[in-house]
Coordinates of C-alpha atoms and ligand atoms in Angstrom, one line a residue:
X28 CA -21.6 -21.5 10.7
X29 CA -19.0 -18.6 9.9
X30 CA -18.8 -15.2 11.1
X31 CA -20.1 -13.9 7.9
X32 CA -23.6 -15.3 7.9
X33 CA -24.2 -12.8 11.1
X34 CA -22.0 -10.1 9.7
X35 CA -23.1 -6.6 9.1
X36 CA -20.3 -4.5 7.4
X37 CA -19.3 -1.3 7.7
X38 CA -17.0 0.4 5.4
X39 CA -14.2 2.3 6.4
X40 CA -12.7 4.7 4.0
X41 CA -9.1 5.6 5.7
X42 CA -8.6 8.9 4.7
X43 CA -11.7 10.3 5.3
X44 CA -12.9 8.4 8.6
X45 CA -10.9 9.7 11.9
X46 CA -8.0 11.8 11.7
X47 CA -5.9 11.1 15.5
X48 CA -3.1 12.9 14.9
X49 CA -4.1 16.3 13.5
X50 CA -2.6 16.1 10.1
X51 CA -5.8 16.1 8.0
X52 CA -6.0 12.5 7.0
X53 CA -7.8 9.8 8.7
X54 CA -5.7 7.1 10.1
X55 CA -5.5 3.6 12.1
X56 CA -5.6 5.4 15.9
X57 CA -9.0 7.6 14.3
X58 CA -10.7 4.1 13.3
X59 CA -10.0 2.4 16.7
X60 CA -11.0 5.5 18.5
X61 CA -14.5 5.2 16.3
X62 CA -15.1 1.7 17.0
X63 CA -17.5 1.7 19.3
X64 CA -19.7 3.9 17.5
X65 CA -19.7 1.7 14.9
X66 CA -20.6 -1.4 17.0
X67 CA -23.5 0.8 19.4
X68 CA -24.6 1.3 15.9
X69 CA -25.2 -2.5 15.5
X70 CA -22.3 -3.3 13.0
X71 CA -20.2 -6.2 13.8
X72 CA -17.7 -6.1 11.2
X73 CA -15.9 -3.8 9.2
X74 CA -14.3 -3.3 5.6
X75 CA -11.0 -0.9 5.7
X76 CA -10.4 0.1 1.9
X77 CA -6.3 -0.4 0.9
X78 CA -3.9 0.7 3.5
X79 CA -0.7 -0.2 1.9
X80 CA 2.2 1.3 1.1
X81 CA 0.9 3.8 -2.4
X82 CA 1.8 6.9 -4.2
X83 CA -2.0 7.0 -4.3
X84 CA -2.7 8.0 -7.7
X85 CA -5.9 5.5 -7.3
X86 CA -6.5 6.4 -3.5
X87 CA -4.5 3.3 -2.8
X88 CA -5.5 0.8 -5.3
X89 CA -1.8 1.1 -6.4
X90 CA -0.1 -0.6 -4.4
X91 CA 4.2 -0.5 -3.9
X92 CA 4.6 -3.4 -0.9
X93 CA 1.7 -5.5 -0.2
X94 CA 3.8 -6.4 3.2
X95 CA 3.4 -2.4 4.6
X96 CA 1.1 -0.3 5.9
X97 CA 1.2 3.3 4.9
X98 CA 2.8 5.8 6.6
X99 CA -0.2 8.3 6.9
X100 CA -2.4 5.7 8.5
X101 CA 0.1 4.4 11.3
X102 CA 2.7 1.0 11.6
X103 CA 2.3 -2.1 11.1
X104 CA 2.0 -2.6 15.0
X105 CA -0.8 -0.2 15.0
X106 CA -3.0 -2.0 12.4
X107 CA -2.0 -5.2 14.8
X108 CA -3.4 -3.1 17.9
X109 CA -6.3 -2.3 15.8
X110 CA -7.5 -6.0 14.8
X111 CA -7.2 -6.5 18.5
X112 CA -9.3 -3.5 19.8
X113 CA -11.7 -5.0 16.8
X114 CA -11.8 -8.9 18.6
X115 CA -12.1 -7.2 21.7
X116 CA -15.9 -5.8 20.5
X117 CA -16.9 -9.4 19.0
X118 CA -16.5 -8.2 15.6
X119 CA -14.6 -8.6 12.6
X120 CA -12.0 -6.9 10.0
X121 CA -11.4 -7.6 6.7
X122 CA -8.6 -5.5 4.4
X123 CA -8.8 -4.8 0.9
X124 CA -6.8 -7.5 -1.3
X125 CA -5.6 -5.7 -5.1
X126 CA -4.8 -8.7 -6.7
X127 CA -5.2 -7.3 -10.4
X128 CA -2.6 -4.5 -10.5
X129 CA 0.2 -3.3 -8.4
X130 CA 1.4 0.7 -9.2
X131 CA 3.8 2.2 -11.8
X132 CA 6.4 2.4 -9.0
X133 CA 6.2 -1.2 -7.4
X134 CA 9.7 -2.7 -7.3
X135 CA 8.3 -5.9 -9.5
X136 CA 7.1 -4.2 -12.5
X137 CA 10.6 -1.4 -12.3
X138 CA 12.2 -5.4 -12.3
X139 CA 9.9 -6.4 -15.2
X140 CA 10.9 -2.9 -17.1
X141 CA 14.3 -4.1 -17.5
X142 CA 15.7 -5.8 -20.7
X143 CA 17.8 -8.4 -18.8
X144 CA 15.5 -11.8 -18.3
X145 CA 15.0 -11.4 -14.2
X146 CA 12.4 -12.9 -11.9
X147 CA 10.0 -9.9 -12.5
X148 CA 10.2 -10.4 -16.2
X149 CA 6.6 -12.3 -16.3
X150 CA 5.1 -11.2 -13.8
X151 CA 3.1 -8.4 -15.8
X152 CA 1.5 -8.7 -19.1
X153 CA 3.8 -7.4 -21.5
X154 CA 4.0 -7.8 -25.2
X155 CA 7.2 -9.0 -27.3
X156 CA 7.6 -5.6 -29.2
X157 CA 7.3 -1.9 -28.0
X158 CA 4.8 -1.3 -31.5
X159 CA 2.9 -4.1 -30.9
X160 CA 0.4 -3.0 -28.3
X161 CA -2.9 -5.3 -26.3
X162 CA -5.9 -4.1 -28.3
X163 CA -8.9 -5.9 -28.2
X164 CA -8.4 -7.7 -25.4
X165 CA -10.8 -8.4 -23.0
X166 CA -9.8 -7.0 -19.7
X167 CA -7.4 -5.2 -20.4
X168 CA -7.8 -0.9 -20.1
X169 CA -4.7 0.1 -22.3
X170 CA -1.4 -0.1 -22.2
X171 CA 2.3 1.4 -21.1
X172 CA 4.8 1.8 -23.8
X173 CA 8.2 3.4 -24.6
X174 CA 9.0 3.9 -20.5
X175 CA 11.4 1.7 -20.5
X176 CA 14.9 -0.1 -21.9
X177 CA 12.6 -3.9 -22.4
X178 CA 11.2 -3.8 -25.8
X179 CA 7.4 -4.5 -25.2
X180 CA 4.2 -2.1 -24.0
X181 CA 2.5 -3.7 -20.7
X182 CA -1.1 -4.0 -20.2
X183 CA -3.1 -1.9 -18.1
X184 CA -5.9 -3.0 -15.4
X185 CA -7.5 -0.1 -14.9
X186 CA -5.7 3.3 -15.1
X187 CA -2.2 3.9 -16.6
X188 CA -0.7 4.0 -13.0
X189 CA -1.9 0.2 -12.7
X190 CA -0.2 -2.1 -14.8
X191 CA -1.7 -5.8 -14.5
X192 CA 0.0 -8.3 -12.9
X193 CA 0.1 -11.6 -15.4
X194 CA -2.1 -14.4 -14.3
X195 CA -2.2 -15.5 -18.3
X196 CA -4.9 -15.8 -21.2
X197 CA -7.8 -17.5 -21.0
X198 CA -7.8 -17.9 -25.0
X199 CA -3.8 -17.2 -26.9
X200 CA -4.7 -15.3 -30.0
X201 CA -1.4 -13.6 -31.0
X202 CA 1.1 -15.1 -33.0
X203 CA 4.4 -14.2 -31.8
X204 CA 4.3 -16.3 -28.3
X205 CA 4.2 -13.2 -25.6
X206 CA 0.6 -14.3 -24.4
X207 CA 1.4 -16.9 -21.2
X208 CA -1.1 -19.7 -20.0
X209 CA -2.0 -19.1 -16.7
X210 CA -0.1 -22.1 -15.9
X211 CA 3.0 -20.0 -17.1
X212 CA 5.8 -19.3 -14.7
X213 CA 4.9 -15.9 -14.2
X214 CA 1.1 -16.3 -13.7
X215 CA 2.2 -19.1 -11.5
X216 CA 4.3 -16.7 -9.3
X217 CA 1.5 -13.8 -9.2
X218 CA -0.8 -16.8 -7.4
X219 CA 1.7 -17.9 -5.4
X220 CA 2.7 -14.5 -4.3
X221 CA -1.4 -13.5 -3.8
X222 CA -1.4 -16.9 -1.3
X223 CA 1.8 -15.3 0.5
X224 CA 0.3 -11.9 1.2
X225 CA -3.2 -13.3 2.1
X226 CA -1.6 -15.0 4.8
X227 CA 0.4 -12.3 6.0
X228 CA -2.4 -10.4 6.9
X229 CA -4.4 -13.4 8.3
X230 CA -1.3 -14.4 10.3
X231 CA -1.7 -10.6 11.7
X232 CA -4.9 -10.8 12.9
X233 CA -7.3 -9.5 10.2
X234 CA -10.6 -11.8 9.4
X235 CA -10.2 -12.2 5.9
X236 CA -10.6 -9.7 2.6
X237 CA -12.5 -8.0 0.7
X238 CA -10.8 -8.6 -2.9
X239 CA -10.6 -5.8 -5.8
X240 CA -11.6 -6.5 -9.4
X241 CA -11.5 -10.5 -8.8
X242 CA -13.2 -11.1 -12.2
X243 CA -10.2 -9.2 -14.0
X244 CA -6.9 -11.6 -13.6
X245 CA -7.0 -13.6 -16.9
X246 CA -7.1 -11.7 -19.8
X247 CA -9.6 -13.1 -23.1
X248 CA -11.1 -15.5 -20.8
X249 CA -14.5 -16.2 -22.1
X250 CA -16.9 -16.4 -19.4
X251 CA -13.9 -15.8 -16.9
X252 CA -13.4 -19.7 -16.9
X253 CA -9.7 -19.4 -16.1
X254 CA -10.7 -16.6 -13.4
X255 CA -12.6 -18.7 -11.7
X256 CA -10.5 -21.5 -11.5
X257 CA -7.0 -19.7 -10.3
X258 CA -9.9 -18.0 -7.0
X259 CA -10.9 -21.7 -6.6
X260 CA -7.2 -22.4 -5.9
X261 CA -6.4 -19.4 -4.0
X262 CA -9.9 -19.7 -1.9
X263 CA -9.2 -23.4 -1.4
X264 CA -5.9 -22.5 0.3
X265 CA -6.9 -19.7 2.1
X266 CA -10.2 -21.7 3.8
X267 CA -8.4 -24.9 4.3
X268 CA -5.4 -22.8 6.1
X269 CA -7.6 -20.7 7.9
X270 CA -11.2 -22.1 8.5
X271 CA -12.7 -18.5 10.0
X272 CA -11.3 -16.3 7.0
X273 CA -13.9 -14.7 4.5
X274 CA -13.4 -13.8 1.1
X275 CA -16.2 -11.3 -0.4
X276 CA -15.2 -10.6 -4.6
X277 CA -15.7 -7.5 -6.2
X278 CA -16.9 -9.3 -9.5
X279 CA -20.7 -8.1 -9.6
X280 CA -21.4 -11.6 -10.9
X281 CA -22.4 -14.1 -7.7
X282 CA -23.0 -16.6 -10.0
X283 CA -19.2 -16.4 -11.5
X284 CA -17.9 -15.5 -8.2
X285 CA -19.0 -17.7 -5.7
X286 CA -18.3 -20.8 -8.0
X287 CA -14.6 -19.6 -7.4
X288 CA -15.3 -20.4 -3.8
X289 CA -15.7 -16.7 -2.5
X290 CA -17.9 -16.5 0.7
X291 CA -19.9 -13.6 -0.5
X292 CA -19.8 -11.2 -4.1
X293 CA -21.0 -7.9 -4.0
X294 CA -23.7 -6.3 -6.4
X295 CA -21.8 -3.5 -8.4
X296 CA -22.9 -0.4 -10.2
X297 CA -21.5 -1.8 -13.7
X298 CA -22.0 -5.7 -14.6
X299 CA -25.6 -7.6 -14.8
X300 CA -27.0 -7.0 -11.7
X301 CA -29.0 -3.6 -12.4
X302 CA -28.2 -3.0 -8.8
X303 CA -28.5 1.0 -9.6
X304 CA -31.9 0.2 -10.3
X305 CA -32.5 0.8 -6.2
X306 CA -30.9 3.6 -5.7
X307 CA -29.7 5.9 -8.1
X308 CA -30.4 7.5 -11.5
X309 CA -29.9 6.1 -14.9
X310 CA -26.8 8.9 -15.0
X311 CA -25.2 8.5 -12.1
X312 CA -24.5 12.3 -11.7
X313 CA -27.9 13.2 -12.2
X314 CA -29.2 14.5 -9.3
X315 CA -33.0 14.9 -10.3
X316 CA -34.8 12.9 -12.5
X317 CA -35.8 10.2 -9.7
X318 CA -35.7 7.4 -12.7
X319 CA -34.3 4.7 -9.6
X320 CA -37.2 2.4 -7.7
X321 CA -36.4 4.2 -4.1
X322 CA -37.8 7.3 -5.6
X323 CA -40.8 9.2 -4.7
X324 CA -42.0 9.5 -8.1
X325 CA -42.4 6.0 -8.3
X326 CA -41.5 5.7 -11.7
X327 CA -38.4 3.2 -11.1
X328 CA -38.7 -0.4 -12.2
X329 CA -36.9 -3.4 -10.7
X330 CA -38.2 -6.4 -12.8
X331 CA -34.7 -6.1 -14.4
X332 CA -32.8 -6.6 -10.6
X333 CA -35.3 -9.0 -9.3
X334 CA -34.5 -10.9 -12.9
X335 CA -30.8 -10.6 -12.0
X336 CA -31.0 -11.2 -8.2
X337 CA -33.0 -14.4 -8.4
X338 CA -30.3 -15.9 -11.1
X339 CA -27.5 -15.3 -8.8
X340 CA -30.0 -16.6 -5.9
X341 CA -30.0 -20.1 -7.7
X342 CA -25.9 -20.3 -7.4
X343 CA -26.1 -18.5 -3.7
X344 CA -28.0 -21.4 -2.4
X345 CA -25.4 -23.6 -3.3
X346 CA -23.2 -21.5 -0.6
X347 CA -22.1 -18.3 -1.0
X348 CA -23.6 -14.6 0.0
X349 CA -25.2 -11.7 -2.6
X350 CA -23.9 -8.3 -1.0
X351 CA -25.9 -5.3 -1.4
X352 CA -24.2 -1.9 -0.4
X353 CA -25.7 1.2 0.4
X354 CA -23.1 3.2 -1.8
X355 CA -19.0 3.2 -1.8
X356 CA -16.2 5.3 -2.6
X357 CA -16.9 4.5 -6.5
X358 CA -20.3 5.9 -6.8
X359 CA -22.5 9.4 -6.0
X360 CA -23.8 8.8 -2.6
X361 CA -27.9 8.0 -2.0
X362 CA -28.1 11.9 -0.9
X363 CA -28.9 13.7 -2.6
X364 CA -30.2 11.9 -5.3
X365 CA -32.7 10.5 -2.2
X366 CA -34.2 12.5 0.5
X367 CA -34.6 11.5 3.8
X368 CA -37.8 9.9 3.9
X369 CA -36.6 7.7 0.9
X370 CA -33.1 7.0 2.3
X371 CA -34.9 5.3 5.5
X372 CA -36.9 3.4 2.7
X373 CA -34.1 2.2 1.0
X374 CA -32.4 1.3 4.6
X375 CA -35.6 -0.9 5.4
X376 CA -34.6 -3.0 2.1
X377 CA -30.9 -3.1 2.9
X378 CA -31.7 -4.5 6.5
X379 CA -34.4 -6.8 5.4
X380 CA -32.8 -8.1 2.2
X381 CA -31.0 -11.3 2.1
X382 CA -27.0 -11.6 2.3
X383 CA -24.7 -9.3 4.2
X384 CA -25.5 -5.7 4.2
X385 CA -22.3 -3.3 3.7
X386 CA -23.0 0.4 4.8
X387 CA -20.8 3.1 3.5
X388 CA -19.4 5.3 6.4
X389 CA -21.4 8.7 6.4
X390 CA -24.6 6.7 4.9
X391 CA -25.8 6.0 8.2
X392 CA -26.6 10.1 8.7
X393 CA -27.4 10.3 5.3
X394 CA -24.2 12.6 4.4
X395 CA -24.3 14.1 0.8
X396 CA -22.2 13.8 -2.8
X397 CA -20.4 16.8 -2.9
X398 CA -20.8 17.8 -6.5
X399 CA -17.6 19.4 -8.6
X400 CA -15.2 18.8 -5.9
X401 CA -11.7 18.7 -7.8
X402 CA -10.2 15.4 -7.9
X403 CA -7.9 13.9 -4.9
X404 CA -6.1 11.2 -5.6
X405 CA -7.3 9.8 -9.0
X406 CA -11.0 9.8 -7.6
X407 CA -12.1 12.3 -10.2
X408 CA -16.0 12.2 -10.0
X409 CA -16.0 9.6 -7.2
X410 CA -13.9 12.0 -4.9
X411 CA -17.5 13.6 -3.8
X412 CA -18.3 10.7 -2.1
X413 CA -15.4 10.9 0.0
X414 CA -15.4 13.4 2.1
X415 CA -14.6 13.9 5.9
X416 CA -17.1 11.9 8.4
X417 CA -19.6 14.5 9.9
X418 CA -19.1 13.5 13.7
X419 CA -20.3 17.0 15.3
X420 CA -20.7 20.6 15.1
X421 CA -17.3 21.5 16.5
X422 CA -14.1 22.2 14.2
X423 CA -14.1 20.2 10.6
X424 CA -17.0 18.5 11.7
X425 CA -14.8 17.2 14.5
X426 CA -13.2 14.3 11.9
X427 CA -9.7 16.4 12.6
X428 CA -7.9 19.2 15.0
X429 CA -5.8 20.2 12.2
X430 CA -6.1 23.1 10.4
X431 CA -8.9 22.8 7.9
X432 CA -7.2 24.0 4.8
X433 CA -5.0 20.9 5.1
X434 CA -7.9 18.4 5.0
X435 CA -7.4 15.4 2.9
X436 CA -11.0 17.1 1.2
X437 CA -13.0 19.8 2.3
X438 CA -15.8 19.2 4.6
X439 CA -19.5 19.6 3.5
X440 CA -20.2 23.5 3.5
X441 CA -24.0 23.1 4.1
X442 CA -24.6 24.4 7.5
X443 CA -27.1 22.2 7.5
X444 CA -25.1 18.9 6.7
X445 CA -26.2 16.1 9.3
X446 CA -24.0 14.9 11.8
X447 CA -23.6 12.1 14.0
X448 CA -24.0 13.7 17.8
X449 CA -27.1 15.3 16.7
X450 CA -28.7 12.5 14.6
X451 CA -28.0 10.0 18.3
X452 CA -30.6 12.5 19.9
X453 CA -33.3 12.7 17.3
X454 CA -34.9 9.6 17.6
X455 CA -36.7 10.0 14.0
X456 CA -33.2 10.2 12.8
X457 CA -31.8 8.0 9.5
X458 CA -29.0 7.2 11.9
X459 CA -31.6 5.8 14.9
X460 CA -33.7 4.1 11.9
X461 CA -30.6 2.1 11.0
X462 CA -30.2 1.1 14.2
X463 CA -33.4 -0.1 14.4
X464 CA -33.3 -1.7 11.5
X465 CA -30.2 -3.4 12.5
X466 CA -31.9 -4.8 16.0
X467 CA -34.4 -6.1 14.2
X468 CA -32.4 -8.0 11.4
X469 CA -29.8 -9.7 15.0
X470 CA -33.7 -10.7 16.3
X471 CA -35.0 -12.2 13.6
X472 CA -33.0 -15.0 11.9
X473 CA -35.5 -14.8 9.2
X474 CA -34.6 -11.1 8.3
X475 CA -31.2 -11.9 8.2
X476 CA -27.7 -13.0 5.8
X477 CA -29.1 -16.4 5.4
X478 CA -32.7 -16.5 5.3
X479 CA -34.6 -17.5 1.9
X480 CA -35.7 -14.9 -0.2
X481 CA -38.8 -14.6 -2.3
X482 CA -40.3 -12.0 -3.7
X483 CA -43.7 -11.8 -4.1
X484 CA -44.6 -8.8 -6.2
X485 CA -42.6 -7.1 -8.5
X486 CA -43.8 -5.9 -12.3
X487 CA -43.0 -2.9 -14.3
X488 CA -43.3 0.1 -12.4
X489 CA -44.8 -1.4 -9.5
X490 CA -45.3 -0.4 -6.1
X491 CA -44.9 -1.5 -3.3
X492 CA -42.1 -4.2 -3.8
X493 CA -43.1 -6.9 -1.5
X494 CA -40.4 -9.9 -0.5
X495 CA -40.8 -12.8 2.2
X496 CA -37.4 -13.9 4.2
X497 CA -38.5 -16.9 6.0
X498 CA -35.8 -19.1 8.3
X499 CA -36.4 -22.4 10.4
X500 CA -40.2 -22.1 10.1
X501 CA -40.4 -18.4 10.8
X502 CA -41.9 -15.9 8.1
X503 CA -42.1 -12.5 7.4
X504 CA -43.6 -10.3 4.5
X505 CA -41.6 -6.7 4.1
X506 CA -43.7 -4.3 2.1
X507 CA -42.1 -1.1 1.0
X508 CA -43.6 1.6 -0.9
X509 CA -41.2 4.4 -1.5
X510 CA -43.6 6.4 -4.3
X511 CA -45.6 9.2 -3.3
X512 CA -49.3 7.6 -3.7
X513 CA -50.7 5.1 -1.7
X514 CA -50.6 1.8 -3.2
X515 CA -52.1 -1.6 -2.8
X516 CA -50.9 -5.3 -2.3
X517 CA -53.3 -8.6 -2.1
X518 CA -51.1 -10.8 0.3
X519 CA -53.8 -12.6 2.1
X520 CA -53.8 -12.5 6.3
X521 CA -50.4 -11.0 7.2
X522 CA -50.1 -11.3 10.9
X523 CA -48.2 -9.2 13.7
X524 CA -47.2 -5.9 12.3
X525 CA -43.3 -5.4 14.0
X526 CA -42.1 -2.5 12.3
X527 CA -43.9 0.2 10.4
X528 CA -42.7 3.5 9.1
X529 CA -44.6 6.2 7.5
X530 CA -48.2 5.7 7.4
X531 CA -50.1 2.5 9.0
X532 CA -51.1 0.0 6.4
X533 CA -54.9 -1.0 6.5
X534 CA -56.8 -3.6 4.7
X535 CA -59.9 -2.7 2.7
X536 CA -61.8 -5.3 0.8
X537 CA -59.3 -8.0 1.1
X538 CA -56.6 -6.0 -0.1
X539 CA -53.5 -3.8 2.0
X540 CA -53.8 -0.1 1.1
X541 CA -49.9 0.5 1.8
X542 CA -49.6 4.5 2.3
X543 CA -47.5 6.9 0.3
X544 CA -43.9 6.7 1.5
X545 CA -44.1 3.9 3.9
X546 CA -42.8 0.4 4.7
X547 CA -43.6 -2.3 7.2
X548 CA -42.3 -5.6 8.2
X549 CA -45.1 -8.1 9.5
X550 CA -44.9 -12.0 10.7
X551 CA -46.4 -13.7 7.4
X552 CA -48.1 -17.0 6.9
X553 CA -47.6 -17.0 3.0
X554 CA -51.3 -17.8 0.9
X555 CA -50.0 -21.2 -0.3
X556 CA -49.4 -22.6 2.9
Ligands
LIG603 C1 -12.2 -0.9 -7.7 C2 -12.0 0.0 -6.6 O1 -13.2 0.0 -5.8 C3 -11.7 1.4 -7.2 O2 -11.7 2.4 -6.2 C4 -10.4 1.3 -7.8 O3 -10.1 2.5 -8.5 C5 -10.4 0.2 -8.9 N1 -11.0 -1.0 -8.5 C6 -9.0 -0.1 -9.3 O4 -8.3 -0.8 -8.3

């Protein structure tokens, strides 16, 4: 057994977490002081997003020396101290690998920008002539051209501040020889390297990685083929070297990514997996129309996700974790697209569902998306979901002593935004319903990462969703029913009810009337057995 089929994440966004030092901007001391809130509140692991050195243009996802930490959050030393205080609670700490891209400004790709052949050369995807650019190819977001004496325009991964590092083409389709293989020198270094700098940080005491666009590295590779073999290799290295280590993929496709011999792959907001279907709109930034399944106006829909979900089950089985987060620094938050009543709903399913939960800091109170906020650091419409941690009522939500116009971003300006101290003492709280939740998932294997998963009814427009999670002989039925009427379900004898919220079920005429806005969890003997 590893580490991972107990954990329960927590992500850590730096900048926005803890700020020890007064100047506006979490950092490394703020998280360790935070720790053991984050372990009474029942998680045992945590995700820090990229603390490297960065201009961050892209919040740190553009990276100038994977080998550094960034100034702003603390040394090197103090991320050591950190994993430490981290062991020292039983839990676990995984950094953010970025793999795909490094930034404008990294020393290799100023190196690749010159004309003279040098070690750097190959190591980003360039093409053999400054008017011949990398249209049409899959994976790649645009290109850089005419910045430089080398006569070629270099591939994008993502923004223009985030040229791709080469790992080759799946499929060569130009003519004039500047697409590599990724058995190429230069693809062949970018692994190497990405071995190199997983150690590092394993060799320092972190538990493993959480690892950026995975799916992106080669370029026109049909059914990411070539993808998947070069994470095979690096994963293979990386378990064989260090046993305990855990790789979970940003890919959004489990069934691509754990065959590349990640431990876990999360479920995105673009890709197959209709994971918005849960818990936000079908526009992202609409704030009103309830379209999503966690909804009261139960007019959401999940027979696409459930379609989805029980595809990438069928690889899962074979080893590997499906990750379902409550939100992250990419997306609108659950609030306030969900109110409270629904946001405890849609924590019952995280806690119950199968694989390892991730909670985005601030979901746990239900903090809100602050709409129209103006960018910070290349987060554009994502930067509302960033915002400064709401500990308490004191100064800047007491997330920093510094002086509040120099906040990394402004904090909430409802007077009535939640906080953590008072959500401790209200014991109808989203915060003390997570917690709950979270008891309950350590106390029953079956509710946990590795139990099966079946679920038992889910059609167009259906409520309640109904799944069973059974381990080692145990069972248990979890029926939720977000929508505002009371629904029913035909599920035969359920037994022991051990959690309930919102109304108490009952059964008339053979059948559970499940009230409006309600959930329970009960010990099941399924029909068929
Ligand atoms: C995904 C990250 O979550 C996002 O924040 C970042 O901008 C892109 N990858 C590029 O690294």
């Amino acid at each position: 057994m590893k580490w991972i089929d107990e954990a329960i994440f927590y992500q850590v966004y730096p900048q926005s977490f803890k700020d020890s030092n007064g100047d506006g901007i979490g950092d490394f001391g703020g998280i360790v002081s935070k720790l053991d809130y984050i372990r009474n509140t029942g998680f045992n692991a945590i995700w820090i997003n990229p603390c490297f050195e960065s201009p961050f243009l892209d919040a740190g996802y553009d990276i100038t020396d994977y080998y550094k930490t960034a100034e702003r959050y603390g040394t090197i030393n103090d991320l050591r101290g950190l994993f430490d205080e981290v062991h020292k609670r039983d839990m676990h700490v995984i950094l953010d690998l970025v793999p795909g891209h490094t930034s404008y400004l990294h020393p290799w790709f100023l190196k690749s920008m010159s004309r003279d052949k040098n070690d750097c050369t190959d190591r980003y995807v360039w093409t053999d002539y400054v008017g011949r650019d990398v249209e049409n190819v899959t994976g790649v977001t645009g290109w850089l051209r005419g910045i430089s004496d080398r006569n070629g325009a270099c591939a994008v991964n993502y923004k223009a501040c985030q040229p791709a590092l080469n790992f080759g083409f799946g499929k060569v389709t130009d003519e004039y020889g500047w697409q590599q293989s990724p058995a190429d020198a230069g693809p062949r270094a970018n692994i190497e390297e990405m071995k190199k700098i997983m150690s590092f940080w394993l060799d320092l005491g972190c538990d493993g990685f959480r690892v950026d666009m995975a799916g992106s590295l080669v370029k026109n590779d049909d059914e990411q083929y070539e993808t998947i073999k070069i994470w095979d290799e690096i994963n293979g290295y990386i378990h064989e070297k260090y046993p305990e280590a855990v790789t979970i993929s940003e890919w959004g496709e489990p069934s691509r990514a754990l065959r590349g011999g990640f431990d876990a792959d999360f479920l995105l907001s673009f890709g197959p997996s209709h994971y918005m279907d849960l818990f936000r709109n079908d526009n992202m930034l609409d704030f009103k129309s309830g379209t999503h399944f966690f909804s009261k106006r139960g007019k959401g829909d999940l027979t696409n996700f459930k379609a989805a979900y029980e595809g990438f089950y069928e690889q899962a089985k074979k080893g590997g974790m499906i990750c379902i987060p409550s939100g992250n620094h990419d997306i609108p938050r659950m609030a306030p697209q969900m109110d409270e009543d629904e946001i405890k709903l849609a924590f019952v399913f995280l806690m119950t569902f199968a694989g390892a939960p991730f909670v985005y800091y601030g979901d746990e109170i239900g903090m809100r998306y602050i709409e129209k906020l103006p960018s910070v650091e290349g987060g554009y419409h994502r930067t509302g979901a960033r915002t400064p941690m709401q500990w308490d009522k004191s100064k800047n939500c007491g997330f920093s002593d510094g002086k509040s116009e120099n906040l990394y971003l402004p904090v909430d300006p409802d007077e009535n935004r939640p906080d953590v101290a008072s959500q401790i003492e209200d014991n109808t709280s989203i915060y003390n319903t997570v917690r709950k939740l979270i008891k309950l998932r350590k106390q029953y294997k079956c509710l946990g990462n590795k139990g099966d998963l079946k679920f038992l009814e889910v059609s167009a427009e259906s409520y309640p969703l109904v799944y069973e999670r059974s381990y080692g002989g145990e069972s248990m039925v979890v029926i939720i029913n977000p929508c505002e009427r009371c629904v029913e379900c035909d599920l035969g004898d359920i037994g022991e009810i051990i959690y309930q919220i919102g109304g108490e079920p009952r059964t008339e005429a053979e059948k559970i009337k499940v009230m409006p806005c309600s959930a329970f969890i009960a010990k099941y003997k399924n029909k068929a057995v």
